[in-house]
Structure formats: C-alpha cells, structure tokens
PDB file of C-alpha atoms in Angstrom:
ATOM      1  CA  UNK O 150       0.000   0.000   0.000  1.00  0.00           C
ATOM      2  CA  UNK O 151       1.295   3.360  -1.015  1.00  0.00           C
ATOM      3  CA  UNK O 152       0.734   6.517   1.050  1.00  0.00           C
ATOM      4  CA  UNK O 153       0.464   9.646  -1.037  1.00  0.00           C
ATOM      5  CA  UNK O 154       1.638  12.955   0.495  1.00  0.00           C
ATOM      6  CA  UNK O 155      -0.368  15.934  -0.454  1.00  0.00           C
ATOM      7  CA  UNK O 156       0.965  19.351  -1.330  1.00  0.00           C
ATOM      8  CA  UNK O 157      -1.141  20.910   1.410  1.00  0.00           C
ATOM      9  CA  UNK O 158       0.686  19.049   4.198  1.00  0.00           C
ATOM     10  CA  UNK O 159       4.047  20.191   2.773  1.00  0.00           C
ATOM     11  CA  UNK O 160       2.771  23.756   2.732  1.00  0.00           C
ATOM     12  CA  UNK O 161       1.711  23.577   6.389  1.00  0.00           C
ATOM     13  CA  UNK O 162       5.097  22.149   7.406  1.00  0.00           C
ATOM     14  CA  UNK O 163       6.828  25.049   5.628  1.00  0.00           C
ATOM     15  CA  UNK O 164       4.545  27.562   7.334  1.00  0.00           C
ATOM     16  CA  UNK O 165       5.263  26.031  10.749  1.00  0.00           C
ATOM     17  CA  UNK O 166       9.031  26.189  10.115  1.00  0.00           C
ATOM     18  CA  UNK O 167       8.783  29.823   8.984  1.00  0.00           C
ATOM     19  CA  UNK O 168       6.707  30.767  12.064  1.00  0.00           C
ATOM     20  CA  UNK O 169       9.226  29.019  14.314  1.00  0.00           C
ATOM     21  CA  UNK O 170      12.127  30.856  12.656  1.00  0.00           C
ATOM     22  CA  UNK O 171      10.466  34.282  12.978  1.00  0.00           C
ATOM     23  CA  UNK O 172       9.429  33.682  16.585  1.00  0.00           C
ATOM     24  CA  UNK O 173      13.018  32.834  17.556  1.00  0.00           C
ATOM     25  CA  UNK O 174      14.317  35.855  15.627  1.00  0.00           C
ATOM     26  CA  UNK O 175      11.780  38.169  17.302  1.00  0.00           C
ATOM     27  CA  UNK O 176      12.815  36.986  20.777  1.00  0.00           C
ATOM     28  CA  UNK O 177      16.465  37.723  19.972  1.00  0.00           C
ATOM     29  CA  UNK O 178      15.667  41.167  18.522  1.00  0.00           C
ATOM     30  CA  UNK O 179      13.483  42.166  21.493  1.00  0.00           C
ATOM     31  CA  UNK O 180      16.277  41.150  23.887  1.00  0.00           C
ATOM     32  CA  UNK O 181      18.785  43.245  21.920  1.00  0.00           C
ATOM     33  CA  UNK O 182      16.524  46.303  22.054  1.00  0.00           C
ATOM     34  CA  UNK O 183      15.858  45.885  25.785  1.00  0.00           C
ATOM     35  CA  UNK O 184      19.579  45.576  26.532  1.00  0.00           C
ATOM     36  CA  UNK O 185      20.323  48.565  24.343  1.00  0.00           C
ATOM     37  CA  UNK O 186      17.756  50.692  26.161  1.00  0.00           C
ATOM     38  CA  UNK O 187      19.124  49.693  29.575  1.00  0.00           C
ATOM     39  CA  UNK O 188      22.728  50.403  28.518  1.00  0.00           C
ATOM     40  CA  UNK O 189      21.701  53.781  27.109  1.00  0.00           C
ATOM     41  CA  UNK O 190      20.037  54.680  30.415  1.00  0.00           C
ATOM     42  CA  UNK O 191      23.109  53.629  32.439  1.00  0.00           C
ATOM     43  CA  UNK O 192      25.463  55.541  30.119  1.00  0.00           C
ATOM     44  CA  UNK O 193      23.406  58.739  30.381  1.00  0.00           C
ATOM     45  CA  UNK O 194      23.451  58.559  34.180  1.00  0.00           C
ATOM     46  CA  UNK O 195      27.176  57.705  34.206  1.00  0.00           C
ATOM     47  CA  UNK O 196      27.987  60.718  32.024  1.00  0.00           C
ATOM     48  CA  UNK O 197      26.097  63.057  34.344  1.00  0.00           C
ATOM     49  CA  UNK O 198      27.707  61.416  37.392  1.00  0.00           C
ATOM     50  CA  UNK O 199      31.193  62.038  35.964  1.00  0.00           C
ATOM     51  CA  UNK O 200      30.418  65.716  35.392  1.00  0.00           C
ATOM     52  CA  UNK O 201      28.875  66.034  38.863  1.00  0.00           C
ATOM     53  CA  UNK O 202      31.819  64.280  40.537  1.00  0.00           C
ATOM     54  CA  UNK O 203      34.295  66.554  38.791  1.00  0.00           C
ATOM     55  CA  UNK O 204      32.344  69.580  40.006  1.00  0.00           C
ATOM     56  CA  UNK O 205      32.268  68.235  43.574  1.00  0.00           C
ATOM     57  CA  UNK O 206      36.017  67.612  43.611  1.00  0.00           C
ATOM     58  CA  UNK O 207      36.860  71.012  42.113  1.00  0.00           C
ATOM     59  CA  UNK O 208      34.734  72.857  44.671  1.00  0.00           C
ATOM     60  CA  UNK O 209      36.144  70.646  47.448  1.00  0.00           C
ATOM     61  CA  UNK O 210      39.713  71.714  46.617  1.00  0.00           C
ATOM     62  CA  UNK O 211      38.941  75.297  47.686  1.00  0.00           C
ATOM     63  CA  UNK O 212      36.256  74.760  50.360  1.00  0.00           C
ATOM     64  CA  UNK O 213      35.087  72.507  53.160  1.00  0.00           C
ATOM     65  CA  UNK O 214      33.059  69.392  52.477  1.00  0.00           C
ATOM     66  CA  UNK O 215      29.932  71.050  53.863  1.00  0.00           C
ATOM     67  CA  UNK O 216      30.239  74.043  51.526  1.00  0.00           C
ATOM     68  CA  UNK O 217      31.080  71.733  48.635  1.00  0.00           C
ATOM     69  CA  UNK O 218      27.861  69.756  49.102  1.00  0.00           C
ATOM     70  CA  UNK O 219      25.749  72.905  49.528  1.00  0.00           C
ATOM     71  CA  UNK O 220      27.215  74.439  46.379  1.00  0.00           C
ATOM     72  CA  UNK O 221      27.021  71.504  43.983  1.00  0.00           C
ATOM     73  CA  UNK O 222      24.049  69.437  45.202  1.00  0.00           C
ATOM     74  CA  UNK O 223      21.077  71.772  44.909  1.00  0.00           C
ATOM     75  CA  UNK O 224      18.491  71.530  47.680  1.00  0.00           C
ATOM     76  CA  UNK O 225      20.394  69.266  50.081  1.00  0.00           C
ATOM     77  CA  UNK O 226      19.978  70.386  53.687  1.00  0.00           C
ATOM     78  CA  UNK O 227      22.940  69.430  55.845  1.00  0.00           C
ATOM     79  CA  UNK O 228      22.231  68.284  59.382  1.00  0.00           C
ATOM     80  CA  UNK O 229      24.254  69.948  62.126  1.00  0.00           C
ATOM     81  CA  UNK O 230      24.990  66.686  63.951  1.00  0.00           C
ATOM     82  CA  UNK O 231      26.855  65.054  61.055  1.00  0.00           C
ATOM     83  CA  UNK O 232      30.571  64.579  61.669  1.00  0.00           C
ATOM     84  CA  UNK O 233      31.875  64.984  58.132  1.00  0.00           C
ATOM     85  CA  UNK O 234      35.343  63.660  58.921  1.00  0.00           C
ATOM     86  CA  UNK O 235      34.192  60.322  60.319  1.00  0.00           C
ATOM     87  CA  UNK O 236      30.976  59.407  58.511  1.00  0.00           C
ATOM     88  CA  UNK O 237      29.791  58.517  55.039  1.00  0.00           C
ATOM     89  CA  UNK O 238      27.131  60.916  53.899  1.00  0.00           C
ATOM     90  CA  UNK O 239      24.585  59.044  51.782  1.00  0.00           C
ATOM     91  CA  UNK O 240      21.664  60.737  50.093  1.00  0.00           C
ATOM     92  CA  UNK O 241      19.487  60.337  47.036  1.00  0.00           C
ATOM     93  CA  UNK O 242      19.714  62.415  43.889  1.00  0.00           C
ATOM     94  CA  UNK O 243      17.747  62.319  40.669  1.00  0.00           C
ATOM     95  CA  UNK O 244      19.043  61.859  37.125  1.00  0.00           C
ATOM     96  CA  UNK O 245      19.687  65.608  36.892  1.00  0.00           C
ATOM     97  CA  UNK O 246      22.115  65.268  39.844  1.00  0.00           C
ATOM     98  CA  UNK O 247      19.928  67.341  42.161  1.00  0.00           C
ATOM     99  CA  UNK O 248      18.871  66.341  45.656  1.00  0.00           C
ATOM    100  CA  UNK O 249      15.625  64.389  45.637  1.00  0.00           C
ATOM    101  CA  UNK O 250      14.223  62.300  48.504  1.00  0.00           C
ATOM    102  CA  UNK O 251      12.773  59.891  45.941  1.00  0.00           C
ATOM    103  CA  UNK O 252      15.782  59.953  43.611  1.00  0.00           C
ATOM    104  CA  UNK O 253      17.039  56.954  41.685  1.00  0.00           C
ATOM    105  CA  UNK O 254      20.722  57.432  42.473  1.00  0.00           C
ATOM    106  CA  UNK O 255      22.437  57.012  45.835  1.00  0.00           C
ATOM    107  CA  UNK O 256      25.441  59.283  46.297  1.00  0.00           C
ATOM    108  CA  UNK O 257      27.884  58.313  49.026  1.00  0.00           C
ATOM    109  CA  UNK O 258      30.454  60.906  50.097  1.00  0.00           C
ATOM    110  CA  UNK O 259      33.208  60.160  52.595  1.00  0.00           C
ATOM    111  CA  UNK O 260      36.044  62.373  53.786  1.00  0.00           C
ATOM    112  CA  UNK O 261      39.243  61.071  55.356  1.00  0.00           C
ATOM    113  CA  UNK O 262      41.791  63.335  57.022  1.00  0.00           C
ATOM    114  CA  UNK O 263      45.411  62.312  57.469  1.00  0.00           C
ATOM    115  CA  UNK O 264      47.512  64.587  59.651  1.00  0.00           C
ATOM    116  CA  UNK O 265      51.212  65.004  58.946  1.00  0.00           C
ATOM    117  CA  UNK O 266      53.870  67.257  60.477  1.00  0.00           C
ATOM    118  CA  UNK O 267      53.425  69.869  57.769  1.00  0.00           C
ATOM    119  CA  UNK O 268      49.641  69.802  57.427  1.00  0.00           C
ATOM    120  CA  UNK O 269      46.630  67.707  56.568  1.00  0.00           C
ATOM    121  CA  UNK O 270      45.921  65.537  53.566  1.00  0.00           C
ATOM    122  CA  UNK O 271      42.179  65.405  52.979  1.00  0.00           C
ATOM    123  CA  UNK O 272      40.615  62.778  50.748  1.00  0.00           C
ATOM    124  CA  UNK O 273      37.067  62.819  49.423  1.00  0.00           C
ATOM    125  CA  UNK O 274      35.550  59.608  48.068  1.00  0.00           C
ATOM    126  CA  UNK O 275      32.459  59.708  45.862  1.00  0.00           C
ATOM    127  CA  UNK O 276      30.373  56.675  44.928  1.00  0.00           C
ATOM    128  CA  UNK O 277      27.334  56.796  42.638  1.00  0.00           C
ATOM    129  CA  UNK O 278      24.962  53.808  42.843  1.00  0.00           C
ATOM    130  CA  UNK O 279      22.129  53.423  40.323  1.00  0.00           C
ATOM    131  CA  UNK O 280      19.768  50.427  40.350  1.00  0.00           C
ATOM    132  CA  UNK O 281      22.034  48.564  42.802  1.00  0.00           C
ATOM    133  CA  UNK O 282      25.020  49.008  40.477  1.00  0.00           C
ATOM    134  CA  UNK O 283      28.062  51.168  41.142  1.00  0.00           C
ATOM    135  CA  UNK O 284      28.198  53.332  38.075  1.00  0.00           C
ATOM    136  CA  UNK O 285      31.024  55.666  39.069  1.00  0.00           C
ATOM    137  CA  UNK O 286      33.577  55.832  41.869  1.00  0.00           C
ATOM    138  CA  UNK O 287      36.247  58.511  42.220  1.00  0.00           C
ATOM    139  CA  UNK O 288      38.555  59.902  44.862  1.00  0.00           C
ATOM    140  CA  UNK O 289      40.082  63.378  45.142  1.00  0.00           C
ATOM    141  CA  UNK O 290      42.723  64.794  47.487  1.00  0.00           C
ATOM    142  CA  UNK O 291      43.805  68.166  48.744  1.00  0.00           C
ATOM    143  CA  UNK O 292      46.600  69.342  50.999  1.00  0.00           C
ATOM    144  CA  UNK O 293      46.262  72.015  53.652  1.00  0.00           C
ATOM    145  CA  UNK O 294      49.223  73.466  55.512  1.00  0.00           C
ATOM    146  CA  UNK O 295      49.077  74.013  59.257  1.00  0.00           C
TER     147      UNK O 295
END
C-alpha cells in the first residue's frame, strides 16, 4: 500500500518552520533592544555622574566638604549633627544630579583626614549607585598646611 503525500501538508510544514524561525528571531531582537535601552540609560546617568563628581572635587579643593555639598548638590539640607570627617554621607539624587528624597541614584560621600607634620591631607571619596550598580567611583585629594 502506497501513502500519497499531499501538497497541502508540505505547505503547512513550511509555514510552521517559517513561524518558528520568525518567533526565535523576534525573541532575539526584542532582547537586543531591551539591553540597548538599559545600557543607554546607564550611560546617560554615568555621564552626568562624571560631570557632577568633577564639580564636587573642584569645589572641594577650595572649600570645606559642607560648603562643597551645599554648592554643587542643589536643595540638600545638611544636618548639624553630622561629623563629616568620620561618617559617610549618603543621600538620594535624581538623574539631573539634584537632591531628591525619591531619587534613583544614591550618592555616598566620605572624607578622610590624614595629619602630617606639615599639614593635613584630605581625601574625598564619591560613589554613585544606580539600580544597585556602582556606576562611578572617584577619589580626590587636597593638601592644607598648618
């Protein structure tokens, strides 16, 4: 007995293969676009964080840490009981690098002071954290004579 294949069954097999191919391709393309969007978002925040960190360090070279934060981070109110030389100051900022209680970015600022015979070496450490990822970390130093 001979079984005869029809042209219609071949057509349906081809259609199923084509649908399978396009569904796999669409999954890959959607993943590429999602990753691209996420990377673009991270890169935009990182660029602004670099500019903000440079501003903080430049102002810090000529002023105290308290004045540096007041000058560069708009709207941040500094508490009087904070010991700037011994504590990390952590607060939230938005994507425009301005103080925001509901901001997406955590900015951690720490100052270390090392005393020598001739003066003090002050170090400021900045850490920007966005979506539980460190996006930028930098350290700046200044020297003050006694």
